[in-house]
DNA sequence: AATGGCCCGTT
DNA sequence: GACGTACGGGCCATTC
């Protein structure tokens, strides 16, 4: 069959999913506890439920249009005749599992899914045959199996979905993935397995020979036959072992070869599905006592619904009209060397050179100009691991117009240089999705990525800050109204395969990874076309170019640098907290008289409110009695005379605190990169709806700071090699200063300009007494009021926090707003404006939309009002800090110092300081922060420097 | 295995 | 009757 006829069929045929029924049933059975999954009369249902839900998951993700499940049949196969001990360890399949196999098959029948068994053969042979049939007939064929024997079926058309530790993260085993992991081709895999043996199947290999040696020999001699022919040449113990076990290995090889030409009496086109027998499904679910949720999920997943690539009928008049949302996959050219890349780029030079940088004043009416501009740009898309401290570059695609170059690792020096040249020369017309991630990816390949013209990830965030897409497919669905099921590209694959012949150098194959990167590049191009005019229309373009893109660069450097950890200090703290927690637990258990799990709210509820008979007050959202720290504290005071309850509560509170600290420290220990002893967090730039950053893996923005015990953890953050101290710089009361500036309230402005103790000064105004006579209670009450302002707090909330009567809180609030009238008006105006415009804006024009303000539900509306009040204040503070970061980073680099910013905690920057640079760096960073923006009040920055983060506090 | 609820750390 | 923003994340219980 020629390439062309193959391709024509790929276009009309679709995806075939072949499932190893036993493998999936085993997996489900051992993953789910029988105890929790059985009928009231004691029959186990865990394998049935697990099988159905796992299969539904895969079908949802891959969207096959043909599906078959293969099963073994009772009784021996030809393999047992050859190898009596074959699968000896497996024959002990639990009765509980065996009993469920017929139920699984009944379920499949009800769901309209074909299952196949062939007496005398294993399910594996049925799978081998089906995969071969699918591949020959031009289907994209997927084999779901946890059995590695299936790897021999892998080709450019056949991918094995192999479950990892978590079933959810199925590995897509392509020829490339097999070679990466085992260093042999898929067709050589059975040779490797024969040498190594298979413990799971009770098949011994050559003693002492594992994947490594097997692959080495196969590489040397080409195949098992080659190895056997040259067995005498192999030296050492391993060679000896090989020669002694040749017969065994040859037998293994015979047994592990899958039969691929059985007569199953069906053709692939018979294996469609989608017609669910709803009645039968419901009956079976009822019989097995599955819930309604499971029933609906089954029908939803297996009844044929939408095509993989469809348009929604919805349209939103806010959005620019989309005349053409279809994804056009570019024609790919696979590039292997610098010359080919240079030639390709030269050939498309007009596309690269034509468009200039994205103009800042893109507010002109027409979406036309912007659309043209965007389409004249080019997309850079890299794949790999963008984890800070462990980045790797696997593949790069460059898409210009309807053409794309794809370059796969390894990148030699010349190719790297050529790629560097392309991005350096043409970055002002470059589009990326996630500049920060691409900085990591390309840096792993030795390439520095200059600032792009456009970033679809950042643009999407600026346009819809409340929407967060985890994947590019989700972004496409949200912004383009295109549904692309993850991993399913068949609807666009036809075009791809047809093109590759003309444009590729020769015998290249477009594998799954290439298809994926091209699909993604096409999505990014389409996103840019849509988002560029939206960004302009919403006046967010300047934020992208002046704040978000530059700060991405700073964040990349911070993540790359990481924070040095004193591991000895951390383990010592962990042990200390662990000992405290254990002691508290012992005490609590003694008081309770049982070994209650102190980390289980449910168990605690029973002990406290049933066994001990304590009178609970507050409830959780779902109606149960809360065991929150504040509730426990209330009970602790209330039952001061009940020795047993009081003792338990005290110990429980101590355990809560110390155990939490232990857990935080352990998380940090686990996050330390063994290569450099540092923690490389990831700052999320597109998650927080207000414009703030967030920090994950690990979160370094919530390291304890409120009490001494927790604060100790900060002492483990230290300067690394070549550095001598840590500098901490933070804004004092930024949000209040923003309120003072925006409201124009003279009294509050004066309070900041006076330079006095701010809260004391404010208290004296509020209470109308001299500064000297302000009590510490008065000061702290006013302080809480001030901070509560920006959160839209209620008098009730204020009263609770300060443990005062609501009437007292009410009075405080009245006095406060009487003193600072314009602040009150300003806060009201924020909500009012949000109601009229539908959104709030920060000082720099960052928007957040609030549909909830018009909700008829009071709770929803109140929450929206608080958020609308808070967003411009918190968001302006976030903008200011981002500008400060850009300026501080720039100042440090221009000054040529080695000191560098390593952390941001919303209003604080932590800087790692090199020898002799302390004073200079302190002044550079503080200055950048103080002058990030000019307000009607000064922006105060307080600084501290020390041998660790704790000592740098001030 | 996957998910939701609870609780709690920061600003 | 609820009742302060914005987050990330660990652990438990549930699923049937």
Tab-separated table of C-alpha atoms in Angstrom, chain A residues 229-475:
chain	number	residue	atom	x	y	z
A	229	UNK	CA	25.142	-16.471	17.023
A	230	UNK	CA	27.833	-14.508	18.777
A	231	UNK	CA	27.206	-15.790	22.290
A	232	UNK	CA	30.769	-17.057	22.543
A	233	UNK	CA	32.165	-13.556	22.099
A	234	UNK	CA	30.433	-12.159	25.150
A	235	UNK	CA	32.838	-12.095	28.054
A	236	UNK	CA	32.431	-12.270	31.780
A	237	UNK	CA	29.829	-13.650	34.142
A	238	UNK	CA	26.996	-12.242	32.058
A	239	UNK	CA	28.236	-13.968	28.915
A	240	UNK	CA	28.502	-17.203	30.825
A	241	UNK	CA	25.000	-16.802	32.198
A	242	UNK	CA	23.714	-16.121	28.711
A	243	UNK	CA	25.265	-19.254	27.272
A	244	UNK	CA	23.815	-21.339	30.065
A	245	UNK	CA	20.319	-20.021	29.489
A	246	UNK	CA	20.051	-19.856	25.720
A	247	UNK	CA	17.322	-22.460	25.601
A	248	UNK	CA	15.253	-20.659	28.174
A	249	UNK	CA	15.652	-17.380	26.353
A	250	UNK	CA	14.665	-18.885	23.026
A	251	UNK	CA	11.623	-20.398	24.627
A	252	UNK	CA	10.764	-17.037	26.207
A	253	UNK	CA	11.026	-15.414	22.844
A	254	UNK	CA	8.628	-17.929	21.317
A	255	UNK	CA	6.150	-17.434	24.110
A	256	UNK	CA	6.214	-13.663	24.204
A	257	UNK	CA	5.636	-13.253	20.507
A	258	UNK	CA	2.060	-12.216	20.073
A	259	UNK	CA	-0.026	-13.858	17.428
A	260	UNK	CA	-1.163	-11.191	15.024
A	261	UNK	CA	-3.159	-13.044	12.420
A	262	UNK	CA	-5.969	-14.842	14.199
A	263	UNK	CA	-9.288	-15.179	12.508
A	264	UNK	CA	-11.593	-13.286	14.821
A	265	UNK	CA	-14.536	-13.208	12.494
A	266	UNK	CA	-14.839	-9.451	12.668
A	267	UNK	CA	-13.369	-6.515	10.826
A	268	UNK	CA	-12.386	-3.272	12.443
A	269	UNK	CA	-15.341	-1.469	10.947
A	270	UNK	CA	-17.581	-3.767	12.999
A	271	UNK	CA	-16.118	-2.404	16.209
A	272	UNK	CA	-18.034	0.825	16.374
A	273	UNK	CA	-19.805	1.719	19.581
A	274	UNK	CA	-22.018	4.451	20.900
A	275	UNK	CA	-25.366	2.754	21.139
A	276	UNK	CA	-25.884	2.133	24.841
A	277	UNK	CA	-28.661	-0.120	26.089
A	278	UNK	CA	-29.720	2.294	28.775
A	279	UNK	CA	-32.210	-0.067	30.357
A	280	UNK	CA	-29.709	-2.928	30.616
A	281	UNK	CA	-27.066	-0.564	31.966
A	282	UNK	CA	-29.385	0.774	34.618
A	283	UNK	CA	-30.531	-2.695	35.599
A	284	UNK	CA	-26.982	-3.904	36.021
A	285	UNK	CA	-25.954	-0.794	37.943
A	286	UNK	CA	-28.921	-1.276	40.219
A	287	UNK	CA	-28.085	-4.918	40.742
A	288	UNK	CA	-24.503	-4.003	41.622
A	289	UNK	CA	-25.748	-1.100	43.776
A	290	UNK	CA	-23.839	1.534	41.810
A	291	UNK	CA	-25.009	5.084	42.360
A	292	UNK	CA	-26.798	7.379	39.975
A	293	UNK	CA	-23.593	9.274	39.304
A	294	UNK	CA	-21.927	6.176	37.913
A	295	UNK	CA	-24.947	5.340	35.779
A	296	UNK	CA	-25.057	8.732	34.126
A	297	UNK	CA	-21.318	8.756	33.639
A	298	UNK	CA	-21.453	5.451	31.794
A	299	UNK	CA	-24.134	6.638	29.428
A	300	UNK	CA	-22.409	9.966	28.892
A	301	UNK	CA	-19.038	8.422	28.095
A	302	UNK	CA	-20.125	5.545	25.892
A	303	UNK	CA	-23.131	6.931	24.096
A	304	UNK	CA	-21.821	8.722	21.049
A	305	UNK	CA	-21.916	12.438	21.554
A	306	UNK	CA	-20.050	15.254	19.932
A	307	UNK	CA	-17.464	14.868	17.271
A	308	UNK	CA	-13.953	15.582	18.490
A	309	UNK	CA	-13.762	18.894	16.712
A	310	UNK	CA	-16.927	20.937	16.771
A	311	UNK	CA	-18.137	24.456	17.143
A	312	UNK	CA	-20.505	25.514	19.810
A	313	UNK	CA	-23.537	27.379	18.639
A	314	UNK	CA	-23.176	29.965	21.345
A	315	UNK	CA	-21.904	33.375	20.535
A	316	UNK	CA	-21.021	36.292	22.700
A	317	UNK	CA	-21.531	39.744	21.344
A	318	UNK	CA	-18.668	41.057	23.445
A	319	UNK	CA	-16.218	38.990	21.525
A	320	UNK	CA	-15.119	39.965	18.064
A	321	UNK	CA	-16.924	37.936	15.455
A	322	UNK	CA	-14.994	34.892	14.461
A	323	UNK	CA	-15.366	34.219	10.805
A	324	UNK	CA	-13.052	31.254	10.815
A	325	UNK	CA	-12.361	29.244	13.908
A	326	UNK	CA	-11.285	26.029	12.281
A	327	UNK	CA	-7.835	24.828	13.108
A	328	UNK	CA	-5.579	24.586	10.139
A	329	UNK	CA	-2.695	22.314	10.842
A	330	UNK	CA	0.471	23.601	9.275
A	331	UNK	CA	2.446	21.546	6.794
A	332	UNK	CA	5.340	20.151	8.760
A	333	UNK	CA	8.960	19.883	7.762
A	334	UNK	CA	11.168	17.856	10.042
A	335	UNK	CA	14.471	19.573	10.609
A	336	UNK	CA	17.622	17.794	11.736
A	337	UNK	CA	20.429	20.223	11.155
A	338	UNK	CA	21.339	23.871	11.132
A	339	UNK	CA	21.490	24.138	7.360
A	340	UNK	CA	17.950	22.852	6.951
A	341	UNK	CA	16.680	25.283	9.575
A	342	UNK	CA	18.442	28.249	8.001
A	343	UNK	CA	17.130	27.300	4.602
A	344	UNK	CA	13.588	26.902	5.921
A	345	UNK	CA	13.640	30.242	7.705
A	346	UNK	CA	15.112	31.982	4.681
A	347	UNK	CA	12.334	30.528	2.594
A	348	UNK	CA	9.765	32.085	4.926
A	349	UNK	CA	11.705	35.239	5.603
A	350	UNK	CA	8.837	37.487	4.594
A	351	UNK	CA	6.576	36.058	7.282
A	352	UNK	CA	9.214	36.502	9.928
A	353	UNK	CA	10.329	39.960	8.961
A	354	UNK	CA	7.054	41.505	7.901
A	355	UNK	CA	5.412	42.124	11.240
A	356	UNK	CA	6.929	44.496	13.711
A	357	UNK	CA	6.424	44.394	17.456
A	358	UNK	CA	2.912	44.473	18.757
A	359	UNK	CA	1.985	48.136	18.933
A	360	UNK	CA	1.057	49.434	22.369
A	361	UNK	CA	-1.672	51.635	20.993
A	362	UNK	CA	-3.577	48.819	19.440
A	363	UNK	CA	-6.860	50.372	20.418
A	364	UNK	CA	-7.875	51.231	16.890
A	365	UNK	CA	-11.344	50.084	16.107
A	366	UNK	CA	-10.781	47.508	13.445
A	367	UNK	CA	-10.108	44.020	14.547
A	368	UNK	CA	-8.921	43.667	11.005
A	369	UNK	CA	-5.559	45.294	11.396
A	370	UNK	CA	-4.761	43.403	14.550
A	371	UNK	CA	-5.869	40.175	13.010
A	372	UNK	CA	-3.623	40.749	10.078
A	373	UNK	CA	-0.767	41.651	12.332
A	374	UNK	CA	-1.208	38.569	14.395
A	375	UNK	CA	-1.391	36.288	11.414
A	376	UNK	CA	1.735	37.818	9.982
A	377	UNK	CA	3.629	36.817	13.067
A	378	UNK	CA	5.058	33.408	13.763
A	379	UNK	CA	4.634	30.912	16.567
A	380	UNK	CA	7.416	29.367	18.598
A	381	UNK	CA	6.362	26.307	20.540
A	382	UNK	CA	8.679	24.150	22.613
A	383	UNK	CA	7.930	20.888	24.385
A	384	UNK	CA	9.781	19.320	27.260
A	385	UNK	CA	9.958	19.743	30.995
A	386	UNK	CA	9.706	23.333	32.154
A	387	UNK	CA	10.100	22.556	35.843
A	388	UNK	CA	12.542	25.031	37.364
A	389	UNK	CA	15.723	23.275	38.340
A	390	UNK	CA	14.922	20.241	36.188
A	391	UNK	CA	14.170	21.585	32.731
A	392	UNK	CA	14.631	19.582	29.554
A	393	UNK	CA	13.984	20.456	25.917
A	394	UNK	CA	12.510	17.732	23.743
A	395	UNK	CA	11.137	19.429	20.682
A	396	UNK	CA	10.702	22.811	19.095
A	397	UNK	CA	8.253	23.867	16.438
A	398	UNK	CA	8.307	27.068	14.440
A	399	UNK	CA	5.114	27.918	12.602
A	400	UNK	CA	4.985	30.594	9.966
A	401	UNK	CA	1.727	30.954	8.126
A	402	UNK	CA	0.585	27.482	7.136
A	403	UNK	CA	4.043	25.997	7.326
A	404	UNK	CA	5.871	24.575	10.305
A	405	UNK	CA	9.361	23.356	11.019
A	406	UNK	CA	9.692	20.703	13.705
A	407	UNK	CA	12.996	20.040	15.398
A	408	UNK	CA	13.391	17.168	17.830
A	409	UNK	CA	16.136	16.697	20.393
A	410	UNK	CA	19.060	16.161	20.397
A	411	UNK	CA	20.123	19.622	19.315
A	412	UNK	CA	23.737	19.780	18.209
A	413	UNK	CA	25.818	22.935	18.640
A	414	UNK	CA	25.225	24.242	15.122
A	415	UNK	CA	21.489	23.675	15.328
A	416	UNK	CA	21.353	25.394	18.693
A	417	UNK	CA	23.187	28.342	17.288
A	418	UNK	CA	20.914	28.515	14.261
A	419	UNK	CA	17.834	28.449	16.466
A	420	UNK	CA	19.308	31.098	18.726
A	421	UNK	CA	19.860	33.223	15.657
A	422	UNK	CA	16.241	32.870	14.551
A	423	UNK	CA	14.784	33.948	17.890
A	424	UNK	CA	17.294	36.763	18.292
A	425	UNK	CA	16.600	38.164	14.868
A	426	UNK	CA	12.842	37.732	14.754
A	427	UNK	CA	11.596	37.841	18.348
A	428	UNK	CA	9.684	41.072	17.752
A	429	UNK	CA	7.188	39.190	15.622
A	430	UNK	CA	7.194	36.022	17.726
A	431	UNK	CA	4.163	34.510	19.462
A	432	UNK	CA	4.513	32.094	22.365
A	433	UNK	CA	2.142	30.505	24.859
A	434	UNK	CA	3.797	30.978	28.248
A	435	UNK	CA	6.961	33.038	27.884
A	436	UNK	CA	8.276	32.021	31.316
A	437	UNK	CA	7.887	28.303	30.595
A	438	UNK	CA	9.543	28.778	27.225
A	439	UNK	CA	12.455	30.557	28.858
A	440	UNK	CA	12.999	27.429	30.971
A	441	UNK	CA	12.568	25.053	28.051
A	442	UNK	CA	14.895	26.855	25.692
A	443	UNK	CA	17.432	27.562	28.402
A	444	UNK	CA	17.603	23.802	28.888
A	445	UNK	CA	18.620	23.652	25.220
A	446	UNK	CA	21.176	26.403	25.685
A	447	UNK	CA	19.067	29.082	24.051
A	448	UNK	CA	18.177	32.504	25.419
A	449	UNK	CA	14.721	33.605	24.409
A	450	UNK	CA	14.267	37.359	23.936
A	451	UNK	CA	10.936	39.031	24.659
A	452	UNK	CA	8.222	37.949	22.231
A	453	UNK	CA	5.623	40.186	20.603
A	454	UNK	CA	2.725	38.250	22.076
A	455	UNK	CA	1.998	35.601	24.671
A	456	UNK	CA	-1.366	33.889	24.324
A	457	UNK	CA	-1.270	32.535	27.874
A	458	UNK	CA	-0.697	35.960	29.422
A	459	UNK	CA	-3.134	37.582	27.004
A	460	UNK	CA	-5.847	35.085	27.905
A	461	UNK	CA	-5.238	35.836	31.577
A	462	UNK	CA	-5.500	39.593	31.084
A	463	UNK	CA	-8.696	39.225	29.088
A	464	UNK	CA	-10.399	36.719	31.418
A	465	UNK	CA	-8.505	36.725	34.711
A	466	UNK	CA	-11.100	34.520	36.400
A	467	UNK	CA	-10.709	31.787	33.828
A	468	UNK	CA	-7.840	29.419	34.236
A	469	UNK	CA	-7.012	26.874	31.549
A	470	UNK	CA	-4.844	23.953	32.604
A	471	UNK	CA	-4.193	22.928	29.026
A	472	UNK	CA	-3.985	24.532	25.637
A	473	UNK	CA	-7.017	22.510	24.600
A	474	UNK	CA	-9.036	24.110	27.384
A	475	UNK	CA	-7.879	27.549	26.318
